[in-house]
Amino acid sequence: MASLSTKAVAAVALVAVLSVCVRAQQPGINYTTSDATAYNSGWLPAKATWYGAPNGAGPDDNGGACGFKNTNQYPFSSMTSCGNEPIFKDGKGCGACYQIRCTKKNHPACSGKPQTVMITDMNYYPVARYHFDLSGTAFGAMADWGLNDKLRHAGIIDMQFRRVLCNFPGLTINFHIEHGSNPNYLAVLVEYANKDGTIVQVDMMENNSGYWVPMRESWGDIWRIDRAQPLVGPFSMRVRSDSGKVLQANNIIPRGWQPNADYRSYVQFQ
C-alpha cells in the first residue's frame, strides 16, 4: 500500500493536470498547424484534459486568453476549450469550432458521438501534438448518458477532433470596446464571427475618411490602434477571417463611443 506522502504527491500531480491551462511551453513537440485547422483533414488524434468546475466553462471568470466574455452563455454555452499553439495560433485560432469525440477504445464511458467546442483559451503546456484542455462541461459531454463524472474522473484521455464551421443562429458580429480605451487608444474585441469563427485581420476607417488603417492584434481576439492625435468617430470596421472572407460594418462605432460598450453590427459571415 502506498504511503500517505506518496498518495499526496499523486493527488497534487492530478490537480496540476486538471486545474488550469498551464502557462509554460513544453519543448520538443512536433505539430502541423495546417492539419489542425483545415476543414478536410478528417479526424485527427489528440489528448484531452479538463479544468475548472465539472459543469463549468473552464476559467472561473468565464473568460480566457481569447478575451471572450461570458463563455458560460450562448453561443459558447460552456462548450469551450484551450488549444495548444497549432490550434490557438497565437490568438488567430480564437473562435474556431471543432468537433471532438472519444470512443470505447479510449475509455469505457465514451459515447463516440461528436460534440462541438469553441476555442476560447490557450494551452501553453501541451502533452501531445494536439492537446485540448476542455471545460468540465465539454469533457463530460463526450460520455454516454449518465457517465459524465466517470469520464471526468479519468482526467486525461485520447480523443479525436476535426475542424467544423461554426453556426450561431440569430447572432451578428459584435464589437466590444475594451476597458481603458480612450481618444488616443482604441481596443476592440471582435465577437461572434460565424462559419470560420476566426478573425485574422481588422481594419478601421475613421470619420468617413475613406482610408482604412490596419489595427494591431493586442492579444487573443482583441485588436487595437494607438495614435498621438485623438481618434474621431464614427468608426467603420472591416474584418477578415482565416479563409479570406471579408466583412465591412459601416459607422458601427459612433462618435460618442464609450469603453465597456457593445456595438452590434448588422453583418455576419454566411
Short mmCIF file of C-alpha atoms in Angstrom, two decimals:
data_model
loop_
_atom_site.label_atom_id
_atom_site.label_comp_id
_atom_site.label_asym_id
_atom_site.label_seq_id
_atom_site.Cartn_x
_atom_site.Cartn_y
_atom_site.Cartn_z
CA MET A 1 0.00 0.00 0.00
CA ALA A 2 1.32 3.44 -0.94
CA SER A 3 2.33 5.74 1.89
CA LEU A 4 0.30 8.83 2.74
CA SER A 5 3.00 11.08 1.29
CA THR A 6 3.02 9.11 -1.96
CA LYS A 7 -0.75 9.50 -2.26
CA ALA A 8 -0.45 13.21 -1.59
CA VAL A 9 2.14 13.64 -4.34
CA ALA A 10 -0.10 11.76 -6.78
CA ALA A 11 -3.08 13.93 -5.86
CA VAL A 12 -1.10 17.11 -6.39
CA ALA A 13 0.06 15.88 -9.80
CA LEU A 14 -3.51 15.14 -10.86
CA VAL A 15 -4.71 18.56 -9.77
CA ALA A 16 -1.90 20.18 -11.76
CA VAL A 17 -3.14 18.43 -14.89
CA LEU A 18 -6.80 19.31 -14.39
CA SER A 19 -6.98 22.70 -12.77
CA VAL A 20 -5.56 25.22 -15.27
CA CYS A 21 -4.22 25.74 -18.74
CA VAL A 22 -0.60 25.68 -17.63
CA ARG A 23 1.47 28.75 -18.54
CA ALA A 24 4.78 27.26 -19.70
CA GLN A 25 5.77 25.86 -23.09
CA GLN A 26 6.88 22.24 -23.33
CA PRO A 27 9.74 21.92 -25.83
CA GLY A 28 10.22 19.30 -28.48
CA ILE A 29 6.62 18.69 -29.58
CA ASN A 30 6.19 18.39 -33.36
CA TYR A 31 2.95 19.75 -34.79
CA THR A 32 1.38 20.89 -38.05
CA THR A 33 -0.84 23.93 -37.83
CA SER A 34 -2.33 23.47 -41.30
CA ASP A 35 -3.50 19.95 -40.48
CA ALA A 36 -5.18 21.03 -37.26
CA THR A 37 -7.09 23.96 -38.74
CA ALA A 38 -8.06 22.55 -42.15
CA TYR A 39 -11.65 21.50 -42.76
CA ASN A 40 -10.70 18.45 -44.83
CA SER A 41 -8.14 16.76 -42.55
CA GLY A 42 -10.63 14.22 -41.18
CA TRP A 43 -10.40 13.00 -37.61
CA LEU A 44 -7.02 13.67 -36.01
CA PRO A 45 -5.72 12.18 -32.74
CA ALA A 46 -5.32 14.40 -29.68
CA LYS A 47 -5.12 14.36 -25.91
CA ALA A 48 -7.94 15.77 -23.81
CA THR A 49 -7.80 17.11 -20.26
CA TRP A 50 -10.21 19.40 -18.42
CA TYR A 51 -10.08 22.23 -15.92
CA GLY A 52 -12.34 24.43 -13.84
CA ALA A 53 -15.68 23.35 -12.38
CA PRO A 54 -17.05 19.96 -13.51
CA ASN A 55 -20.04 21.64 -15.14
CA GLY A 56 -18.37 24.99 -15.83
CA ALA A 57 -16.95 26.87 -18.80
CA GLY A 58 -13.30 26.47 -17.77
CA PRO A 59 -11.95 29.72 -16.25
CA ASP A 60 -13.55 30.91 -13.03
CA ASP A 61 -14.35 34.25 -14.67
CA ASN A 62 -15.92 32.61 -17.77
CA GLY A 63 -13.27 34.28 -19.95
CA GLY A 64 -9.91 33.10 -21.27
CA ALA A 65 -6.88 34.12 -23.33
CA CYS A 66 -9.04 34.99 -26.36
CA GLY A 67 -10.69 37.83 -24.48
CA PHE A 68 -14.20 36.46 -24.91
CA LYS A 69 -16.59 37.11 -22.04
CA ASN A 70 -19.50 35.16 -20.59
CA THR A 71 -18.39 31.86 -22.11
CA ASN A 72 -20.99 30.11 -19.96
CA GLN A 73 -23.68 31.73 -22.13
CA TYR A 74 -24.80 31.39 -25.77
CA PRO A 75 -23.16 30.88 -28.21
CA PHE A 76 -20.36 29.30 -26.14
CA SER A 77 -22.71 27.57 -23.68
CA SER A 78 -19.71 26.34 -21.65
CA MET A 79 -18.63 24.11 -24.57
CA THR A 80 -15.18 25.67 -24.68
CA SER A 81 -11.56 24.63 -24.85
CA CYS A 82 -7.95 25.76 -24.56
CA GLY A 83 -5.93 24.86 -27.60
CA ASN A 84 -2.18 24.46 -27.84
CA GLU A 85 -0.30 26.55 -30.41
CA PRO A 86 -1.27 24.75 -33.68
CA ILE A 87 -4.90 25.28 -32.65
CA PHE A 88 -4.69 28.60 -30.79
CA LYS A 89 -2.33 30.09 -33.42
CA ASP A 90 -1.15 32.98 -31.24
CA GLY A 91 -4.75 34.18 -30.96
CA LYS A 92 -5.73 33.80 -34.59
CA GLY A 93 -7.39 30.47 -33.79
CA CYS A 94 -9.73 32.12 -31.28
CA GLY A 95 -13.37 31.39 -32.04
CA ALA A 96 -12.71 28.37 -34.28
CA CYS A 97 -15.08 25.44 -33.82
CA TYR A 98 -14.07 21.79 -33.57
CA GLN A 99 -15.93 18.54 -33.24
CA ILE A 100 -14.45 16.28 -30.59
CA ARG A 101 -15.18 12.69 -29.69
CA CYS A 102 -13.80 9.74 -27.78
CA THR A 103 -14.64 6.08 -28.33
CA LYS A 104 -14.85 2.96 -26.18
CA LYS A 105 -11.25 2.23 -27.18
CA ASN A 106 -10.27 5.47 -25.44
CA HIS A 107 -12.40 4.97 -22.31
CA PRO A 108 -15.41 2.78 -21.43
CA ALA A 109 -17.52 5.86 -20.63
CA CYS A 110 -17.03 7.45 -24.06
CA SER A 111 -20.05 7.68 -26.34
CA GLY A 112 -18.28 8.14 -29.68
CA LYS A 113 -20.77 10.90 -30.54
CA PRO A 114 -19.24 14.16 -31.82
CA GLN A 115 -19.64 17.30 -29.72
CA THR A 116 -18.76 20.83 -30.85
CA VAL A 117 -16.48 23.13 -28.86
CA MET A 118 -15.09 26.60 -29.47
CA ILE A 119 -11.50 27.74 -28.83
CA THR A 120 -11.56 30.43 -26.13
CA ASP A 121 -8.25 29.96 -24.31
CA MET A 122 -4.59 28.96 -24.71
CA ASN A 123 -2.91 25.76 -23.52
CA TYR A 124 0.76 26.62 -23.06
CA TYR A 125 1.86 23.19 -21.83
CA PRO A 126 0.73 20.53 -24.30
CA VAL A 127 1.20 16.85 -23.54
CA ALA A 128 0.72 15.83 -27.18
CA ARG A 129 0.99 17.23 -30.69
CA TYR A 130 -2.63 18.38 -30.33
CA HIS A 131 -3.97 18.96 -26.84
CA PHE A 132 -7.46 20.21 -25.97
CA ASP A 133 -7.77 21.36 -22.36
CA LEU A 134 -11.55 21.34 -22.20
CA SER A 135 -14.08 22.87 -19.87
CA GLY A 136 -15.55 20.36 -17.47
CA THR A 137 -18.84 20.62 -19.40
CA ALA A 138 -17.21 19.82 -22.75
CA PHE A 139 -15.12 16.94 -21.41
CA GLY A 140 -18.16 15.34 -19.79
CA ALA A 141 -20.22 15.81 -22.97
CA MET A 142 -18.14 13.13 -24.71
CA ALA A 143 -19.54 10.50 -22.32
CA ASP A 144 -22.54 8.22 -22.58
CA TRP A 145 -25.62 9.44 -20.75
CA GLY A 146 -25.12 9.39 -17.00
CA LEU A 147 -21.39 8.69 -17.24
CA ASN A 148 -20.14 12.29 -17.42
CA ASP A 149 -18.49 12.20 -14.00
CA LYS A 150 -16.96 8.79 -14.64
CA LEU A 151 -15.28 10.15 -17.76
CA ARG A 152 -14.13 13.31 -15.98
CA HIS A 153 -12.54 11.14 -13.28
CA ALA A 154 -10.20 9.75 -15.97
CA GLY A 155 -8.56 13.19 -16.06
CA ILE A 156 -6.70 12.68 -19.34
CA ILE A 157 -7.76 10.59 -22.34
CA ASP A 158 -7.06 10.06 -26.01
CA MET A 159 -9.66 11.58 -28.32
CA GLN A 160 -10.19 12.69 -31.92
CA PHE A 161 -11.00 16.09 -33.38
CA ARG A 162 -11.76 17.83 -36.66
CA ARG A 163 -12.46 21.43 -37.55
CA VAL A 164 -16.02 22.35 -38.50
CA LEU A 165 -17.87 25.53 -39.40
CA CYS A 166 -19.39 27.47 -36.52
CA ASN A 167 -23.14 28.05 -36.50
CA PHE A 168 -24.53 30.96 -34.49
CA PRO A 169 -28.20 31.43 -35.43
CA GLY A 170 -29.54 34.86 -34.58
CA LEU A 171 -26.14 36.48 -33.96
CA THR A 172 -24.26 39.15 -35.88
CA ILE A 173 -20.69 40.30 -35.30
CA ASN A 174 -20.26 42.36 -32.14
CA PHE A 175 -17.59 44.96 -31.44
CA HIS A 176 -16.87 45.37 -27.72
CA ILE A 177 -14.82 48.40 -26.67
CA GLU A 178 -12.34 47.26 -24.05
CA HIS A 179 -11.83 48.88 -20.66
CA GLY A 180 -9.07 51.50 -20.79
CA SER A 181 -9.86 52.70 -24.31
CA ASN A 182 -9.60 56.47 -24.74
CA PRO A 183 -9.34 59.05 -27.56
CA ASN A 184 -5.72 58.02 -28.23
CA TYR A 185 -6.07 54.29 -27.69
CA LEU A 186 -8.88 52.10 -29.01
CA ALA A 187 -9.01 48.36 -28.21
CA VAL A 188 -11.83 46.31 -29.73
CA LEU A 189 -12.87 42.71 -29.04
CA VAL A 190 -14.46 41.11 -32.11
CA GLU A 191 -17.08 38.53 -31.13
CA TYR A 192 -19.47 36.01 -32.68
CA ALA A 193 -17.89 35.58 -36.13
CA ASN A 194 -19.88 32.81 -37.83
CA LYS A 195 -18.59 29.97 -40.06
CA ASP A 196 -14.76 30.18 -39.73
CA GLY A 197 -15.19 31.72 -36.28
CA THR A 198 -11.75 33.32 -36.53
CA ILE A 199 -10.62 36.88 -37.20
CA VAL A 200 -7.10 37.30 -38.59
CA GLN A 201 -7.15 40.98 -39.59
CA VAL A 202 -9.12 44.07 -38.54
CA ASP A 203 -9.01 47.49 -40.23
CA MET A 204 -10.66 50.71 -39.09
CA MET A 205 -11.89 53.76 -41.01
CA GLU A 206 -12.14 56.96 -39.00
CA ASN A 207 -14.91 59.52 -39.52
CA ASN A 208 -15.73 58.51 -43.14
CA SER A 209 -12.19 59.43 -44.20
CA GLY A 210 -12.05 56.83 -46.97
CA TYR A 211 -8.77 55.44 -45.56
CA TRP A 212 -8.56 52.03 -43.93
CA VAL A 213 -5.97 51.76 -41.16
CA PRO A 214 -4.79 48.28 -40.05
CA MET A 215 -5.27 47.58 -36.37
CA ARG A 216 -2.68 45.61 -34.39
CA GLU A 217 -3.51 42.37 -32.65
CA SER A 218 -3.26 43.13 -28.94
CA TRP A 219 -3.98 39.66 -27.56
CA GLY A 220 -6.47 36.93 -28.32
CA ASP A 221 -9.29 38.40 -30.40
CA ILE A 222 -8.66 41.97 -29.20
CA TRP A 223 -7.35 44.47 -31.75
CA ARG A 224 -6.02 47.96 -31.02
CA ILE A 225 -4.89 51.23 -32.54
CA ASP A 226 -2.66 53.83 -30.83
CA ARG A 227 -2.31 57.38 -32.08
CA ALA A 228 -0.86 60.64 -30.79
CA GLN A 229 -3.75 62.65 -32.22
CA PRO A 230 -7.24 61.91 -30.82
CA LEU A 231 -9.32 59.42 -32.77
CA VAL A 232 -12.59 60.83 -34.12
CA GLY A 233 -15.65 58.65 -34.68
CA PRO A 234 -17.72 57.26 -36.10
CA PHE A 235 -15.58 54.23 -36.91
CA SER A 236 -16.22 51.72 -39.67
CA MET A 237 -14.75 48.26 -39.11
CA ARG A 238 -13.52 45.71 -41.67
CA VAL A 239 -12.73 42.15 -40.59
CA ARG A 240 -11.19 39.18 -42.37
CA SER A 241 -11.50 35.51 -41.42
CA ASP A 242 -8.76 32.91 -41.89
CA SER A 243 -10.39 31.67 -45.10
CA GLY A 244 -10.08 35.16 -46.60
CA LYS A 245 -13.71 36.26 -46.30
CA VAL A 246 -14.14 39.98 -45.60
CA LEU A 247 -16.99 41.88 -43.96
CA GLN A 248 -17.46 45.62 -43.51
CA ALA A 249 -19.60 47.32 -40.86
CA ASN A 250 -20.01 50.98 -41.75
CA ASN A 251 -20.01 53.58 -38.95
CA ILE A 252 -20.75 50.84 -36.43
CA ILE A 253 -18.91 52.56 -33.55
CA PRO A 254 -20.47 56.00 -33.04
CA ARG A 255 -18.75 59.32 -32.43
CA GLY A 256 -19.68 59.23 -28.75
CA TRP A 257 -18.43 55.69 -28.11
CA GLN A 258 -17.73 54.52 -24.56
CA PRO A 259 -15.37 51.94 -23.03
CA ASN A 260 -17.02 48.66 -21.95
CA ALA A 261 -19.80 49.20 -24.51
CA ASP A 262 -21.05 46.73 -27.13
CA TYR A 263 -21.79 47.79 -30.69
CA ARG A 264 -23.67 45.05 -32.51
CA SER A 265 -23.36 45.13 -36.29
CA TYR A 266 -25.80 44.03 -38.98
CA VAL A 267 -23.23 41.87 -40.78
CA GLN A 268 -22.29 38.22 -40.43
CA PHE A 269 -20.28 35.62 -42.35
CA GLN A 270 -22.54 33.34 -44.37
#
